[in-house]
Short mmCIF file of C-alpha atoms and ligand atoms in Angstrom, two decimals:
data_model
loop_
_atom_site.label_atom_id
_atom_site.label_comp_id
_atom_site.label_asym_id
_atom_site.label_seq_id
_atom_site.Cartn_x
_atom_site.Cartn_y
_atom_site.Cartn_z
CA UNK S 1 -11.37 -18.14 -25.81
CA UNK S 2 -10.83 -14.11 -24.54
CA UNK S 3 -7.76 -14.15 -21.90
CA UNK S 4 -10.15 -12.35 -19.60
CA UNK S 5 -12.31 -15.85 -19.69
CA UNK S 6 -9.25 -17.90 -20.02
CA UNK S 7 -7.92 -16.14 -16.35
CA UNK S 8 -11.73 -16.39 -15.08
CA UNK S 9 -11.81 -20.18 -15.43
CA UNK S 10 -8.19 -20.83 -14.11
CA UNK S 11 -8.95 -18.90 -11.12
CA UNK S 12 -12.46 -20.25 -10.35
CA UNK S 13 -11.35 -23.76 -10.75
CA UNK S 14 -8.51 -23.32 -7.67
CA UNK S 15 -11.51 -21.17 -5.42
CA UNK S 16 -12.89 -23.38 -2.55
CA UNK S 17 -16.59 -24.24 -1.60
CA UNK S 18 -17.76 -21.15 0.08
CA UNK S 19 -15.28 -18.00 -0.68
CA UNK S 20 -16.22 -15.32 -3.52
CA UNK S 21 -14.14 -14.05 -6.02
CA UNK S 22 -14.22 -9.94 -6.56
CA UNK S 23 -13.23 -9.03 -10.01
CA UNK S 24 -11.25 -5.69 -9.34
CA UNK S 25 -12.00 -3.81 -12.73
CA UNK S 26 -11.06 -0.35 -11.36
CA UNK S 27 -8.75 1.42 -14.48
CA UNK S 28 -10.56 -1.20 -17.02
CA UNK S 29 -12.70 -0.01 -19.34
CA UNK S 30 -17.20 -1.23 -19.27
CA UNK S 31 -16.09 -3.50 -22.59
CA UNK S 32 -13.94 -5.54 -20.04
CA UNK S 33 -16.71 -5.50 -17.22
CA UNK S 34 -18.94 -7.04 -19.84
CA UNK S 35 -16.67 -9.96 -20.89
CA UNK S 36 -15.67 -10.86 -17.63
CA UNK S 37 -19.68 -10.47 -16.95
CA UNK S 38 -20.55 -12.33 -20.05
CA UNK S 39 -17.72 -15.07 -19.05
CA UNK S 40 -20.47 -15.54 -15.85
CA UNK S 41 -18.64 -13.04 -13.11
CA UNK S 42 -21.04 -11.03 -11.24
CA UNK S 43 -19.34 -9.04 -8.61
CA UNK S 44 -16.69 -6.32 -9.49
CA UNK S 45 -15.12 -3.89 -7.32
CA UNK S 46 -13.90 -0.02 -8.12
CA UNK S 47 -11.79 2.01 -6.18
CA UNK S 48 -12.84 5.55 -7.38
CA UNK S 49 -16.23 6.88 -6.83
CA UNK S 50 -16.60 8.67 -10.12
CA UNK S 51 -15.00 5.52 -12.37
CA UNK S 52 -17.88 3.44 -10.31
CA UNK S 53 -20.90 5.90 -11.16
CA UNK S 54 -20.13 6.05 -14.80
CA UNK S 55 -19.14 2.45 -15.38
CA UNK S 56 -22.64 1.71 -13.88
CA UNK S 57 -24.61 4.21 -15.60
CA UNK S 58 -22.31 2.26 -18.86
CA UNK S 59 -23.22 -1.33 -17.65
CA UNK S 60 -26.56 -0.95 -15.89
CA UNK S 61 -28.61 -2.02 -19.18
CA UNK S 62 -26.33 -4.70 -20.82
CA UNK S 63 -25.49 -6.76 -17.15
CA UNK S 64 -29.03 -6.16 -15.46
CA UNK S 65 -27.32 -8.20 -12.35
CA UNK S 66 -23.95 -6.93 -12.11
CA UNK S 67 -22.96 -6.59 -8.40
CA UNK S 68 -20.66 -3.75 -7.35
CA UNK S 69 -18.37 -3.24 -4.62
CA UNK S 70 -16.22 -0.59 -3.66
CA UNK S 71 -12.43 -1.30 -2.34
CA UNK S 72 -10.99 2.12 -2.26
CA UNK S 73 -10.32 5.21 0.18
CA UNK S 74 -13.59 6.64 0.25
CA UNK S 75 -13.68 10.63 1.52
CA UNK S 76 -16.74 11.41 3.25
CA UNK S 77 -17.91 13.95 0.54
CA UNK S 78 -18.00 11.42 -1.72
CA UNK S 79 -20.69 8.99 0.12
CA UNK S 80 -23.70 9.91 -2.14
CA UNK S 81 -21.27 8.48 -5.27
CA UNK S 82 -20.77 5.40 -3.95
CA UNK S 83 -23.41 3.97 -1.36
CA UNK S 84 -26.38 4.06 -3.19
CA UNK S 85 -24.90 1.76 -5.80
CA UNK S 86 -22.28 -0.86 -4.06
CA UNK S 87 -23.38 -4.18 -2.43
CA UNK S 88 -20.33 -3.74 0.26
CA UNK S 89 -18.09 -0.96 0.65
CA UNK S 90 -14.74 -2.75 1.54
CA UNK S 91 -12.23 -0.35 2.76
CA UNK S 92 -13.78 1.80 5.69
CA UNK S 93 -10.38 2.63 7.49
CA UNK S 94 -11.37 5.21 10.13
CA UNK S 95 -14.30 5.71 12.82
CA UNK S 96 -15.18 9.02 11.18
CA UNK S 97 -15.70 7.47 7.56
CA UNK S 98 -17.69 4.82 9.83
CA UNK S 99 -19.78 7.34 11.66
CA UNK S 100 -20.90 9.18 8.43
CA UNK S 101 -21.69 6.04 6.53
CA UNK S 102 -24.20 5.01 9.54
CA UNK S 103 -25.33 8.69 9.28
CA UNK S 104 -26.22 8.20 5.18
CA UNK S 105 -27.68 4.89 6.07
CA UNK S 106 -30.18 6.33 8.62
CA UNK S 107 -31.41 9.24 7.09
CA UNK S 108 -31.57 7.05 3.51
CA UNK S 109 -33.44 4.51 5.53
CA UNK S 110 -30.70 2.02 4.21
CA UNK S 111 -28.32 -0.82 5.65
CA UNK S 112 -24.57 -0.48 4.52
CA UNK S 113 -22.65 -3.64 4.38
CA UNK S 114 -18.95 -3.06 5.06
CA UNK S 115 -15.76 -4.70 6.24
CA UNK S 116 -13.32 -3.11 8.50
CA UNK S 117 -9.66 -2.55 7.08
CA UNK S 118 -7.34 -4.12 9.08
CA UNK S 119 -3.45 -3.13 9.44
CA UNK S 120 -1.31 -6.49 9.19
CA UNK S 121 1.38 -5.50 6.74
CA UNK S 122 4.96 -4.68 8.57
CA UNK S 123 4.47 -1.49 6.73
CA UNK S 124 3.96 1.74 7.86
CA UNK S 125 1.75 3.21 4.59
CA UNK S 126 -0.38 0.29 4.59
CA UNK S 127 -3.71 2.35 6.19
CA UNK S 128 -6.22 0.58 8.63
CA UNK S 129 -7.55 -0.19 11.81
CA UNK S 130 -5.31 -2.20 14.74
CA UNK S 131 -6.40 -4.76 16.74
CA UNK S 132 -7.23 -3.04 19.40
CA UNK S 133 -9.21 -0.36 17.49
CA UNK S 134 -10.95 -3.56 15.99
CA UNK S 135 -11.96 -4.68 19.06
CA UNK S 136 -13.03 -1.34 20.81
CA UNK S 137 -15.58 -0.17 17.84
CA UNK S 138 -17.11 -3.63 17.51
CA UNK S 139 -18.04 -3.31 21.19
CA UNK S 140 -19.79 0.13 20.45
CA UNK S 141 -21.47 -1.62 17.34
CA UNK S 142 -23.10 -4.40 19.67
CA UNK S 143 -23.75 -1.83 22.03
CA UNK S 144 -26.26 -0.60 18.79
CA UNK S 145 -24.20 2.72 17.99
CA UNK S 146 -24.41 1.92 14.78
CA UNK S 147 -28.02 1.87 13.55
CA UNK S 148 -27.74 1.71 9.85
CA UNK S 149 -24.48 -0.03 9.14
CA UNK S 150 -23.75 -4.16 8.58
CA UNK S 151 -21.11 -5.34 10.43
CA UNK S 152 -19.98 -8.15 7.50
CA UNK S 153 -16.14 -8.90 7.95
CA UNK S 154 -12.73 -7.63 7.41
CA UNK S 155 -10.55 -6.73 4.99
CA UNK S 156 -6.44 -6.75 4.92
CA UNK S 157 -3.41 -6.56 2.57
CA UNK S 158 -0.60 -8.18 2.83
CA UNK S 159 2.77 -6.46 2.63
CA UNK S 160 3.77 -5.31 -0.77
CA UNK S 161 6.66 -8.02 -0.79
CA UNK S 162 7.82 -11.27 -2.96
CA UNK S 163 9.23 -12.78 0.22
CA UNK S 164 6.16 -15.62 0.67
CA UNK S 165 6.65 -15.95 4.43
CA UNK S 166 6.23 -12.43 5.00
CA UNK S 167 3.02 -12.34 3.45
CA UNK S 168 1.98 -16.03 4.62
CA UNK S 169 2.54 -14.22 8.27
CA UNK S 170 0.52 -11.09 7.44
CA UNK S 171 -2.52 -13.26 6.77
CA UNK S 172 -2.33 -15.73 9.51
CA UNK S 173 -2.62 -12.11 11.68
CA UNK S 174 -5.64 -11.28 9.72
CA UNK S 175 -7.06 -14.89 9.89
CA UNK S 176 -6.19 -14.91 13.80
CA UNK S 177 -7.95 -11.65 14.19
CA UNK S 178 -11.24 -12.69 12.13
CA UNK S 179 -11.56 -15.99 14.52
CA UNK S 180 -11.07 -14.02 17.29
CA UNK S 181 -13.35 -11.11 16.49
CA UNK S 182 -16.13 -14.26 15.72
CA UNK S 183 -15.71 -15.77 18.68
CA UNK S 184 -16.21 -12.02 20.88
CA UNK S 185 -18.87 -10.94 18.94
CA UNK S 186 -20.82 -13.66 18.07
CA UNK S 187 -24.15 -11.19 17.82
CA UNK S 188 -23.13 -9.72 14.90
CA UNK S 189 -24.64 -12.74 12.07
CA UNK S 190 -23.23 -11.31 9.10
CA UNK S 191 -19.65 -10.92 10.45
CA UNK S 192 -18.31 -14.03 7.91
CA UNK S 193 -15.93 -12.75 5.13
CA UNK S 194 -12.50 -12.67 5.41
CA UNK S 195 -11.34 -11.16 2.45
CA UNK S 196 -7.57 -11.45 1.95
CA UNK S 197 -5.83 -12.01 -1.03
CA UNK S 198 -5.12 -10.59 -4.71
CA UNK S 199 -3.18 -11.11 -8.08
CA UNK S 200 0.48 -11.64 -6.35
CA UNK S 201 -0.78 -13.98 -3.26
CA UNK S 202 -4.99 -15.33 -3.74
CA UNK S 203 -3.16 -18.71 -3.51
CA UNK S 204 -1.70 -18.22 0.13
CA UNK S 205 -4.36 -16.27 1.23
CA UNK S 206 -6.93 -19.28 0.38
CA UNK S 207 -4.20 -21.55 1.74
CA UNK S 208 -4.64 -19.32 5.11
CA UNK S 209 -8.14 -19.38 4.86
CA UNK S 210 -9.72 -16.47 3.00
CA UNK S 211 -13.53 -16.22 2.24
CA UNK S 212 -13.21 -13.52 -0.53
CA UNK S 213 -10.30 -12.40 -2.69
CA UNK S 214 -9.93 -9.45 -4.97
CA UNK S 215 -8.37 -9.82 -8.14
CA UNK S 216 -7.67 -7.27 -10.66
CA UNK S 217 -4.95 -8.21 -12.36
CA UNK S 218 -4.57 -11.80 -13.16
CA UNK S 219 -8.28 -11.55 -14.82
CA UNK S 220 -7.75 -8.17 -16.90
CA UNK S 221 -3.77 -7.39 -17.48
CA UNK S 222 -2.22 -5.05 -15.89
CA UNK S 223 -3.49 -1.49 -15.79
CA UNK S 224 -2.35 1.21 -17.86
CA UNK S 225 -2.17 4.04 -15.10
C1 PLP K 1 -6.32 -2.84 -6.78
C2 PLP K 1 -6.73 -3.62 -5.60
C3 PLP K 1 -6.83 -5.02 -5.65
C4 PLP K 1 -6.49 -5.84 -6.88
O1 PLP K 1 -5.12 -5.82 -7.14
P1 PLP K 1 -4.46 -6.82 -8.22
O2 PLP K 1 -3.05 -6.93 -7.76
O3 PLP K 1 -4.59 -6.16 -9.54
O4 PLP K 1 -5.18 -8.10 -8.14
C5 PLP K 1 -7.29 -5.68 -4.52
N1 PLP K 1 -7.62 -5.01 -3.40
C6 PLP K 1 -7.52 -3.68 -3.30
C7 PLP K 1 -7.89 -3.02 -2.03
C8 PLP K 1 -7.06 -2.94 -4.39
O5 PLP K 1 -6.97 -1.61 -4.27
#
């Protein structure tokens, strides 16, 4: 059996009833997509608009139903790269990125499904939105400001540590905030994924009650920057 199927099975056999696994193939080349794809994985996440358009133009014949996310800092000049092609854009960090995605949406007569980036690491490079800013744009998004954009969950890293209580802390913040933000804004029906967790800590962040992780690593080797 091929590692990448090998890690694939391991992985799938430990994920609960109900939460998704994101193969995170950014810096892997298509004949990796199509193993993992071929191994039964359908949804794969890129962090670079141009890696995503030309792995799909690579992929789009041989895995008719591949789904594609993105998980990366997306720049607002790069919108047209990445929207028309991903399922869920994962990483939208700011209100401006926010306010131009609806824009795209509404003049492409399109609904983009995204989760918010939340800030729980006790870092200070770790980007994303506080609580508070949380809280404040979800108001303005039942309030209908924005038209053309899917309110679908949130997304957080933990900080970049080995010390297991640190990070078991960061996503009990994250998990804390997702119940909360449920419970306030109960109008927005998509607003169920929580995703939290990759290669280094999927295990905690199921443990703490994720609904999606992102793995890159533990499924395709490390990356050869
Ligand atoms: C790269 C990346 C991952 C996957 O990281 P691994 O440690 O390889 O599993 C998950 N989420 C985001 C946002 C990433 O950029």
């Amino acid at each position: 059996m091929s590692p990448v199927k090998e890690n694939l099975e391991t992985i799938i056999k430990e994920l609960p009833q109900g939460a998704t696994l994101v193969a995170v193939s950014k810096f892997h080349p298509s004949e990796a997509i199509r193993e993992a794809y071929e191994a039964g994985q359908r949804i794969f996440a890129e962090s670079r608009p141009q890696e995503l358009e030309k792995k799909v133009a690579e992929l789009a014949e041989s895995c008719p139903d591949i789904e594609w996310q993105f998980i990366g800092h997306l720049q607002t000049n790069k919108l047209k790269m990445v929207l028309p092609y991903v399922s869920l854009v994962q990483s939208v960090d700011s209100v401006h990125l926010l306010k131009e995605i609806d824009k795209w949406a509404v003049s492409n007569q399109r609904t983009v499904n995204i989760l918010l980036e939340v800030h729980v690491a006790q870092e200070e490079t770790k980007q994303g939105f506080y609580d508070e800013e949380v809280v404040d744009l979800l108001f303005d998004a039942v309030n209908g400001k924005y038209k053309g954009v899917n309110f679908c969950g949130i997304m957080a890293m933990a900080t970049n540590t080995d010390d297991e209580a640190t990070v078991k802390a960061d996503f009990q913040r994250a998990t804390d905030l997702f119940d909360y933000l449920r419970d306030t804004f109960h109008e927005l029906k998509d607003f169920n994924i929580l995703s939290i967790g990759m290669s280094s800590d999927w295990r905690i962040a199921l443990e703490e009650g994720s609904t999606m992780v992102r793995i890159g690593t533990a499924i395709f080797g490390s990356r050869g920057y």
